[in-house]
Amino acid sequence: MKQFENIFRTIFAVFLVLLTGSSAAEADDTPTDSIEMGLITCSPHNEIYSLYGHTAIRCHNLSTGADYIYNYGVFNFKAPHFVTRFVFGLTDYQLECIPARYFWPYYYEWGSQVSEQVLNLTNDEKRRLLDALRENSKAENKTYRYNYFFDNCSTRPRNIIEANLDGTVEYAPLDGEAPSFRHMIHERNSRHPWAAFGNDILLGIKADRKATQREQQFLPDNLRRDFNRAMIVRDNQRVPLVKEERVIVPGRVQVVEEEFPLTPMQCAMFLLAVSLAVFIYEHCRHSTLRYFDALLMLATGLAGIVLFVMIFSQHPTTSINLQILVLNPLSLLFIPTVVRRRKTRWFTVSMACVVLFFIGAFWQDYAEGMEILALCLLLRYWRHIHDK
């Protein structure tokens, strides 16, 4: 309990200085030769929004002691219609300038490691970068349309750093096969099966394409990796982008909070066992449990509405999702017909959809347990088609 009190106290302190942080930074007119600019990388902790880490930019004046964090990851859960806007890809994030002394304790409390890569910039480059950050943090400029893969709190710092260099950044090529967006997410949420399941339900076929090296930098750890091996090319001279790397907040042991005791796969296997039991019962009694089918149609149909809505989302990886062949919202329209035992071609059409779903597995990775759910539905559809 004390840990949560400290966390809330830290967050409250941060919000108290949000209005003063930017103006304090602007008042600092010390020559840039005494200023260090660094890329801050925070390792993940167990909150859902932090499973993938965080990136920020640090401006540390070694002469005056002024120390500020430019943070592109500020958002407000209490903003009107936040969840709805997030689903449709209309979430707005902000850049805020926060005194570093309020930034470190938050990650210390969670046990996250915070590291800094001091950038190897000239005085002119530091001045331009600092001026650009100050301009971006003004009230009229600080809000931006957040996109998880392509415009987030990791890509924004990278872009503004690159834009204010005299030269260009060369990233060392990566070895091995490029991962997909989905694969990279799985590496971060492997200890949170239901978070992984939720992501995989919403992400469509576009999340399974191979990401370029630059696209992989949407994850803070990947950007940190690439910065460590990157070079700045100025007038045919190459110098390392990172002058020094240091740990600001050492990582500590993190306790994974208990989630729902069953994994998505275990729930799917339980449903399969129930479906087989119902099938055997129906075979012995020469009857069909229509209300069991209605319940399945209701559950899959409601989930299908979410997938249908995501077609119109601005998230670029949710528009084509083959899982809608199983989580079909149209099933809701046929529930009364099934309950009243009227003949319908719905089950024949649905069986064809499930077959297409299995074929689609060659192109899209499905959420854990979805294939098992499809088998359950296939069993029910076969039962109805052959029901005399």
GROMACS .gro file of C-alpha atoms in nm:
model
  388
    1MET     CA    1   0.000   0.000   0.000
    2LYS     CA    2   0.286   0.231   0.083
    3GLN     CA    3   0.429   0.171  -0.265
    4PHE     CA    4   0.107   0.291  -0.430
    5GLU     CA    5   0.095   0.596  -0.204
    6ASN     CA    6   0.447   0.690  -0.312
    7ILE     CA    7   0.356   0.641  -0.676
    8PHE     CA    8   0.046   0.860  -0.652
    9ARG     CA    9   0.247   1.121  -0.463
   10THR     CA   10   0.506   1.124  -0.742
   11ILE     CA   11   0.241   1.152  -1.013
   12PHE     CA   12   0.074   1.437  -0.826
   13ALA     CA   13   0.405   1.618  -0.795
   14VAL     CA   14   0.467   1.576  -1.166
   15PHE     CA   15   0.135   1.733  -1.255
   16LEU     CA   16   0.203   2.023  -1.020
   17VAL     CA   17   0.512   2.114  -1.218
   18LEU     CA   18   0.371   2.060  -1.566
   19LEU     CA   19   0.271   2.424  -1.588
   20THR     CA   20   0.611   2.551  -1.473
   21GLY     CA   21   0.850   2.301  -1.632
   22SER     CA   22   0.855   2.453  -1.979
   23SER     CA   23   0.896   2.810  -1.864
   24ALA     CA   24   1.181   2.708  -1.635
   25ALA     CA   25   1.361   2.544  -1.925
   26GLU     CA   26   1.314   2.849  -2.145
   27ALA     CA   27   1.468   3.072  -1.881
   28ASP     CA   28   1.793   2.877  -1.904
   29ASP     CA   29   2.018   3.072  -2.143
   30THR     CA   30   2.348   2.915  -2.039
   31PRO     CA   31   2.585   2.840  -2.332
   32THR     CA   32   2.526   2.494  -2.470
   33ASP     CA   33   2.884   2.374  -2.411
   34SER     CA   34   2.780   2.309  -2.050
   35ILE     CA   35   2.462   2.123  -2.152
   36GLU     CA   36   2.424   1.750  -2.208
   37MET     CA   37   2.143   1.619  -2.425
   38GLY     CA   38   2.059   1.254  -2.378
   39LEU     CA   39   1.811   0.990  -2.487
   40ILE     CA   40   1.637   0.837  -2.185
   41THR     CA   41   1.515   0.477  -2.204
   42CYS     CA   42   1.295   0.332  -1.930
   43SER     CA   43   1.255  -0.044  -1.905
   44PRO     CA   44   0.902  -0.188  -1.882
   45HIS     CA   45   0.706  -0.238  -1.563
   46ASN     CA   46   0.382  -0.422  -1.496
   47GLU     CA   47   0.127  -0.156  -1.579
   48ILE     CA   48  -0.042  -0.234  -1.911
   49TYR     CA   49   0.055   0.101  -2.065
   50SER     CA   50   0.422   0.043  -1.971
   51LEU     CA   51   0.477  -0.314  -2.092
   52TYR     CA   52   0.677  -0.182  -2.385
   53GLY     CA   53   0.900   0.071  -2.208
   54HIS     CA   54   0.932   0.444  -2.255
   55THR     CA   55   1.162   0.699  -2.421
   56ALA     CA   56   1.227   1.067  -2.342
   57ILE     CA   57   1.493   1.335  -2.395
   58ARG     CA   58   1.699   1.479  -2.112
   59CYS     CA   59   1.846   1.830  -2.103
   60HIS     CA   60   2.099   1.858  -1.821
   61ASN     CA   61   2.286   2.181  -1.758
   62LEU     CA   62   2.605   2.080  -1.578
   63SER     CA   63   2.685   2.442  -1.494
   64THR     CA   64   2.360   2.550  -1.329
   65GLY     CA   65   2.224   2.208  -1.231
   66ALA     CA   66   1.902   2.262  -1.427
   67ASP     CA   67   1.779   1.917  -1.529
   68TYR     CA   68   1.466   1.860  -1.738
   69ILE     CA   69   1.296   1.572  -1.915
   70TYR     CA   70   1.107   1.631  -2.240
   71ASN     CA   71   0.841   1.362  -2.233
   72TYR     CA   72   0.625   1.282  -2.537
   73GLY     CA   73   0.425   1.023  -2.341
   74VAL     CA   74   0.184   1.237  -2.139
   75PHE     CA   75  -0.184   1.142  -2.169
   76ASN     CA   76  -0.498   1.168  -1.959
   77PHE     CA   77  -0.715   0.864  -1.894
   78LYS     CA   78  -0.990   1.097  -1.769
   79ALA     CA   79  -1.016   1.289  -2.094
   80PRO     CA   80  -1.369   1.274  -2.243
   81HIS     CA   81  -1.429   0.952  -2.440
   82PHE     CA   82  -1.065   0.845  -2.396
   83VAL     CA   83  -1.130   0.472  -2.452
   84THR     CA   84  -1.354   0.530  -2.753
   85ARG     CA   85  -1.105   0.767  -2.909
   86PHE     CA   86  -0.821   0.521  -2.845
   87VAL     CA   87  -1.013   0.240  -3.018
   88PHE     CA   88  -1.062   0.459  -3.324
   89GLY     CA   89  -0.701   0.574  -3.327
   90LEU     CA   90  -0.792   0.929  -3.227
   91THR     CA   91  -0.587   0.945  -2.908
   92ASP     CA   92  -0.396   1.267  -2.843
   93TYR     CA   93  -0.070   1.265  -2.647
   94GLN     CA   94   0.135   1.563  -2.535
   95LEU     CA   95   0.494   1.672  -2.495
   96GLU     CA   96   0.564   1.808  -2.149
   97CYS     CA   97   0.880   1.943  -1.987
   98ILE     CA   98   0.923   1.789  -1.641
   99PRO     CA   99   1.201   1.845  -1.386
  100ALA     CA  100   1.409   1.528  -1.380
  101ARG     CA  101   1.387   1.501  -1.001
  102TYR     CA  102   1.018   1.413  -1.042
  103PHE     CA  103   1.078   1.170  -1.328
  104TRP     CA  104   1.325   0.927  -1.168
  105PRO     CA  105   1.125   0.831  -0.853
  106TYR     CA  106   0.828   0.704  -1.053
  107TYR     CA  107   1.037   0.440  -1.229
  108TYR     CA  108   1.233   0.360  -0.914
  109GLU     CA  109   0.909   0.273  -0.736
  110TRP     CA  110   0.817   0.033  -1.015
  111GLY     CA  111   1.164  -0.123  -1.026
  112SER     CA  112   1.231  -0.011  -1.384
  113GLN     CA  113   1.582   0.065  -1.502
  114VAL     CA  114   1.635   0.411  -1.648
  115SER     CA  115   1.939   0.461  -1.870
  116GLU     CA  116   2.073   0.764  -2.055
  117GLN     CA  117   2.261   0.776  -2.383
  118VAL     CA  118   2.448   1.107  -2.390
  119LEU     CA  119   2.434   1.235  -2.747
  120ASN     CA  120   2.753   1.333  -2.925
  121LEU     CA  121   2.626   1.671  -3.048
  122THR     CA  122   2.799   1.994  -3.138
  123ASN     CA  123   2.703   2.313  -2.955
  124ASP     CA  124   2.499   2.431  -3.255
  125GLU     CA  125   2.314   2.098  -3.271
  126LYS     CA  126   2.235   2.109  -2.900
  127ARG     CA  127   2.104   2.463  -2.933
  128ARG     CA  128   1.882   2.372  -3.228
  129LEU     CA  129   1.753   2.061  -3.057
  130LEU     CA  130   1.678   2.250  -2.737
  131ASP     CA  131   1.504   2.530  -2.928
  132ALA     CA  132   1.296   2.273  -3.118
  133LEU     CA  133   1.193   2.100  -2.795
  134ARG     CA  134   1.095   2.429  -2.637
  135GLU     CA  135   0.890   2.519  -2.943
  136ASN     CA  136   0.724   2.177  -2.946
  137SER     CA  137   0.634   2.201  -2.577
  138LYS     CA  138   0.440   2.526  -2.616
  139ALA     CA  139   0.068   2.497  -2.547
  140GLU     CA  140  -0.026   2.539  -2.913
  141ASN     CA  141   0.224   2.277  -3.034
  142LYS     CA  142   0.256   2.010  -2.767
  143THR     CA  143  -0.044   1.792  -2.862
  144TYR     CA  144  -0.001   1.529  -3.133
  145ARG     CA  145  -0.207   1.244  -3.273
  146TYR     CA  146  -0.059   0.929  -3.118
  147ASN     CA  147  -0.010   0.613  -3.322
  148TYR     CA  148   0.129   0.311  -3.141
  149PHE     CA  149   0.348   0.177  -3.421
  150PHE     CA  150   0.436   0.482  -3.628
  151ASP     CA  151   0.412   0.798  -3.416
  152ASN     CA  152   0.468   0.743  -3.047
  153CYS     CA  153   0.685   0.846  -2.751
  154SER     CA  154   0.983   0.662  -2.903
  155THR     CA  155   0.964   0.774  -3.267
  156ARG     CA  156   0.904   1.140  -3.176
  157PRO     CA  157   1.234   1.182  -2.983
  158ARG     CA  158   1.421   1.004  -3.263
  159ASN     CA  159   1.270   1.228  -3.529
  160ILE     CA  160   1.341   1.556  -3.352
  161ILE     CA  161   1.699   1.452  -3.277
  162GLU     CA  162   1.762   1.354  -3.639
  163ALA     CA  163   1.599   1.673  -3.770
  164ASN     CA  164   1.837   1.900  -3.576
  165LEU     CA  165   2.169   1.745  -3.671
  166ASP     CA  166   2.412   1.904  -3.917
  167GLY     CA  167   2.461   1.564  -4.075
  168THR     CA  168   2.265   1.244  -4.108
  169VAL     CA  169   2.236   0.935  -3.890
  170GLU     CA  170   2.356   0.600  -4.020
  171TYR     CA  171   2.221   0.299  -3.834
  172ALA     CA  172   2.423  -0.022  -3.833
  173PRO     CA  173   2.233  -0.296  -4.018
  174LEU     CA  174   2.070  -0.569  -3.812
  175ASP     CA  175   2.152  -0.937  -3.837
  176GLY     CA  176   1.893  -1.206  -3.895
  177GLU     CA  177   1.539  -1.200  -4.026
  178ALA     CA  178   1.328  -0.895  -3.955
  179PRO     CA  179   1.052  -0.956  -3.698
  180SER     CA  180   0.686  -0.870  -3.747
  181PHE     CA  181   0.511  -0.607  -3.538
  182ARG     CA  182   0.314  -0.880  -3.364
  183HIS     CA  183   0.629  -1.078  -3.282
  184MET     CA  184   0.793  -0.775  -3.123
  185ILE     CA  185   0.486  -0.713  -2.909
  186HIS     CA  186   0.479  -1.078  -2.800
  187GLU     CA  187   0.835  -1.045  -2.671
  188ARG     CA  188   0.718  -0.770  -2.433
  189ASN     CA  189   0.387  -0.909  -2.306
  190SER     CA  190   0.481  -1.277  -2.273
  191ARG     CA  191   0.420  -1.265  -1.897
  192HIS     CA  192   0.074  -1.113  -1.947
  193PRO     CA  193  -0.124  -1.365  -2.156
  194TRP     CA  194  -0.451  -1.173  -2.145
  195ALA     CA  195  -0.285  -0.850  -2.255
  196ALA     CA  196  -0.128  -1.046  -2.542
  197PHE     CA  197  -0.466  -1.199  -2.623
  198GLY     CA  198  -0.633  -0.857  -2.633
  199ASN     CA  199  -0.365  -0.720  -2.865
  200ASP     CA  200  -0.384  -1.021  -3.095
  201ILE     CA  201  -0.763  -1.003  -3.118
  202LEU     CA  202  -0.751  -0.641  -3.233
  203LEU     CA  203  -0.445  -0.660  -3.458
  204GLY     CA  204  -0.508  -0.770  -3.812
  205ILE     CA  205  -0.306  -0.918  -4.094
  206LYS     CA  206  -0.097  -0.602  -4.143
  207ALA     CA  207   0.064  -0.655  -3.802
  208ASP     CA  208   0.225  -0.974  -3.936
  209ARG     CA  209   0.434  -0.812  -4.206
  210LYS     CA  210   0.807  -0.776  -4.145
  211ALA     CA  211   0.902  -0.440  -3.997
  212THR     CA  212   1.191  -0.237  -4.135
  213GLN     CA  213   1.471  -0.139  -3.898
  214ARG     CA  214   1.331   0.211  -3.869
  215GLU     CA  215   0.982   0.078  -3.797
  216GLN     CA  216   1.123  -0.146  -3.525
  217GLN     CA  217   1.231   0.167  -3.338
  218PHE     CA  218   0.876   0.223  -3.216
  219LEU     CA  219   0.993   0.012  -2.920
  220PRO     CA  220   1.223   0.207  -2.684
  221ASP     CA  221   1.466  -0.084  -2.637
  222ASN     CA  222   1.509  -0.114  -3.013
  223LEU     CA  223   1.577   0.258  -3.048
  224ARG     CA  224   1.832   0.238  -2.767
  225ARG     CA  225   2.000  -0.058  -2.939
  226ASP     CA  226   2.023   0.125  -3.271
  227PHE     CA  227   2.144   0.452  -3.116
  228ASN     CA  228   2.433   0.267  -2.951
  229ARG     CA  229   2.562   0.153  -3.291
  230ALA     CA  230   2.465   0.459  -3.496
  231MET     CA  231   2.702   0.710  -3.653
  232ILE     CA  232   2.657   1.078  -3.740
  233VAL     CA  233   2.792   1.163  -4.086
  234ARG     CA  234   2.902   1.528  -4.106
  235ASP     CA  235   3.102   1.648  -4.408
  236ASN     CA  236   3.219   1.296  -4.485
  237GLN     CA  237   3.330   1.246  -4.126
  238ARG     CA  238   3.168   0.979  -3.912
  239VAL     CA  239   3.136   1.007  -3.534
  240PRO     CA  240   2.934   0.793  -3.291
  241LEU     CA  241   2.585   0.925  -3.218
  242VAL     CA  242   2.618   0.822  -2.852
  243LYS     CA  243   2.911   0.961  -2.655
  244GLU     CA  244   2.841   0.776  -2.333
  245GLU     CA  245   2.576   0.550  -2.182
  246ARG     CA  246   2.498   0.550  -1.812
  247VAL     CA  247   2.237   0.403  -1.577
  248ILE     CA  248   2.042   0.669  -1.391
  249VAL     CA  249   1.803   0.442  -1.199
  250PRO     CA  250   1.914   0.081  -1.144
  251GLY     CA  251   1.652  -0.183  -1.218
  252ARG     CA  252   1.510  -0.383  -0.931
  253VAL     CA  253   1.315  -0.707  -0.898
  254GLN     CA  254   0.959  -0.658  -1.018
  255VAL     CA  255   0.668  -0.859  -0.884
  256VAL     CA  256   0.426  -0.975  -1.152
  257GLU     CA  257   0.074  -0.920  -1.020
  258GLU     CA  258  -0.166  -1.211  -1.039
  259GLU     CA  259  -0.408  -1.204  -1.329
  260PHE     CA  260  -0.700  -1.428  -1.418
  261PRO     CA  261  -0.586  -1.779  -1.314
  262LEU     CA  262  -0.663  -1.940  -1.652
  263THR     CA  263  -0.483  -1.853  -1.974
  264PRO     CA  264  -0.676  -1.790  -2.298
  265MET     CA  265  -0.568  -2.133  -2.424
  266GLN     CA  266  -0.694  -2.304  -2.109
  267CYS     CA  267  -1.029  -2.127  -2.144
  268ALA     CA  268  -1.047  -2.235  -2.507
  269MET     CA  269  -0.971  -2.597  -2.414
  270PHE     CA  270  -1.242  -2.585  -2.147
  271LEU     CA  271  -1.489  -2.460  -2.407
  272LEU     CA  272  -1.385  -2.743  -2.639
  273ALA     CA  273  -1.444  -2.997  -2.361
  274VAL     CA  274  -1.789  -2.852  -2.295
  275SER     CA  275  -1.869  -2.856  -2.667
  276LEU     CA  276  -1.769  -3.221  -2.695
  277ALA     CA  277  -1.978  -3.307  -2.389
  278VAL     CA  278  -2.278  -3.127  -2.537
  279PHE     CA  279  -2.224  -3.304  -2.871
  280ILE     CA  280  -2.219  -3.648  -2.701
  281TYR     CA  281  -2.527  -3.560  -2.498
  282GLU     CA  282  -2.714  -3.449  -2.810
  283HIS     CA  283  -2.613  -3.763  -2.996
  284CYS     CA  284  -2.741  -3.985  -2.715
  285ARG     CA  285  -3.064  -3.790  -2.668
  286HIS     CA  286  -3.122  -3.725  -3.040
  287SER     CA  287  -3.176  -3.356  -2.973
  288THR     CA  288  -3.001  -3.023  -3.018
  289LEU     CA  289  -2.929  -2.775  -2.738
  290ARG     CA  290  -3.024  -2.460  -2.921
  291TYR     CA  291  -2.964  -2.230  -2.624
  292PHE     CA  292  -2.601  -2.341  -2.608
  293ASP     CA  293  -2.565  -2.234  -2.970
  294ALA     CA  294  -2.742  -1.907  -2.898
  295LEU     CA  295  -2.495  -1.837  -2.617
  296LEU     CA  296  -2.199  -1.903  -2.847
  297MET     CA  297  -2.350  -1.684  -3.117
  298LEU     CA  298  -2.408  -1.405  -2.866
  299ALA     CA  299  -2.049  -1.415  -2.735
  300THR     CA  300  -1.882  -1.436  -3.075
  301GLY     CA  301  -2.119  -1.180  -3.225
  302LEU     CA  302  -2.050  -0.920  -2.956
  303ALA     CA  303  -1.676  -0.971  -2.999
  304GLY     CA  304  -1.729  -0.942  -3.372
  305ILE     CA  305  -1.885  -0.599  -3.331
  306VAL     CA  306  -1.555  -0.480  -3.181
  307LEU     CA  307  -1.361  -0.617  -3.478
  308PHE     CA  308  -1.608  -0.459  -3.720
  309VAL     CA  309  -1.567  -0.121  -3.550
  310MET     CA  310  -1.187  -0.153  -3.577
  311ILE     CA  311  -1.221  -0.161  -3.956
  312PHE     CA  312  -1.293   0.214  -3.936
  313SER     CA  313  -1.015   0.286  -3.685
  314GLN     CA  314  -0.719   0.501  -3.784
  315HIS     CA  315  -0.489   0.233  -3.644
  316PRO     CA  316  -0.325   0.108  -3.967
  317THR     CA  317  -0.291  -0.255  -3.853
  318THR     CA  318  -0.653  -0.329  -3.757
  319SER     CA  319  -0.847  -0.277  -4.080
  320ILE     CA  320  -0.810  -0.632  -4.221
  321ASN     CA  321  -0.860  -0.891  -3.947
  322LEU     CA  322  -0.941  -1.246  -4.056
  323GLN     CA  323  -1.058  -1.335  -3.706
  324ILE     CA  324  -1.388  -1.169  -3.794
  325LEU     CA  325  -1.463  -1.487  -3.991
  326VAL     CA  326  -1.504  -1.662  -3.654
  327LEU     CA  327  -1.608  -1.365  -3.440
  328ASN     CA  328  -1.881  -1.273  -3.684
  329PRO     CA  329  -2.116  -0.990  -3.578
  330LEU     CA  330  -2.383  -1.113  -3.822
  331SER     CA  331  -2.445  -1.413  -3.595
  332LEU     CA  332  -2.645  -1.184  -3.364
  333LEU     CA  333  -2.913  -1.150  -3.633
  334PHE     CA  334  -2.975  -1.525  -3.645
  335ILE     CA  335  -3.008  -1.596  -3.272
  336PRO     CA  336  -3.394  -1.575  -3.277
  337THR     CA  337  -3.405  -1.810  -3.576
  338VAL     CA  338  -3.187  -2.067  -3.400
  339VAL     CA  339  -3.380  -2.047  -3.072
  340ARG     CA  340  -3.711  -2.096  -3.255
  341ARG     CA  341  -3.567  -2.400  -3.438
  342ARG     CA  342  -3.634  -2.255  -3.780
  343LYS     CA  343  -3.432  -2.367  -4.080
  344THR     CA  344  -3.151  -2.136  -4.185
  345ARG     CA  345  -2.851  -2.144  -4.413
  346TRP     CA  346  -2.653  -1.952  -4.154
  347PHE     CA  347  -2.469  -2.261  -4.032
  348THR     CA  348  -2.359  -2.357  -4.384
  349VAL     CA  349  -2.229  -2.006  -4.450
  350SER     CA  350  -2.057  -1.999  -4.109
  351MET     CA  351  -1.887  -2.331  -4.173
  352ALA     CA  352  -1.744  -2.190  -4.495
  353CYS     CA  353  -1.620  -1.887  -4.300
  354VAL     CA  354  -1.442  -2.109  -4.048
  355VAL     CA  355  -1.272  -2.301  -4.330
  356LEU     CA  356  -1.153  -1.970  -4.475
  357PHE     CA  357  -1.033  -1.874  -4.126
  358PHE     CA  358  -0.807  -2.180  -4.113
  359ILE     CA  359  -0.673  -2.105  -4.460
  360GLY     CA  360  -0.602  -1.748  -4.350
  361ALA     CA  361  -0.365  -1.880  -4.081
  362PHE     CA  362  -0.099  -1.890  -4.354
  363TRP     CA  363  -0.098  -1.509  -4.357
  364GLN     CA  364  -0.216  -1.399  -4.011
  365ASP     CA  365  -0.118  -1.513  -3.663
  366TYR     CA  366  -0.430  -1.547  -3.453
  367ALA     CA  367  -0.487  -1.482  -3.085
  368GLU     CA  368  -0.413  -1.770  -2.852
  369GLY     CA  369  -0.700  -2.018  -2.846
  370MET     CA  370  -0.878  -1.881  -3.153
  371GLU     CA  371  -0.820  -2.200  -3.353
  372ILE     CA  372  -0.974  -2.402  -3.067
  373LEU     CA  373  -1.277  -2.172  -3.066
  374ALA     CA  374  -1.306  -2.221  -3.442
  375LEU     CA  375  -1.306  -2.600  -3.391
  376CYS     CA  376  -1.587  -2.567  -3.135
  377LEU     CA  377  -1.794  -2.364  -3.378
  378LEU     CA  378  -1.716  -2.604  -3.661
  379LEU     CA  379  -1.846  -2.889  -3.447
  380ARG     CA  380  -2.166  -2.698  -3.374
  381TYR     CA  381  -2.220  -2.603  -3.739
  382TRP     CA  382  -2.167  -2.963  -3.852
  383ARG     CA  383  -2.420  -3.076  -3.592
  384HIS     CA  384  -2.685  -2.836  -3.720
  385ILE     CA  385  -2.623  -2.910  -4.087
  386HIS     CA  386  -2.670  -3.283  -4.022
  387ASP     CA  387  -2.952  -3.241  -3.770
  388LYS     CA  388  -3.258  -3.421  -3.898
   0.00000   0.00000   0.00000
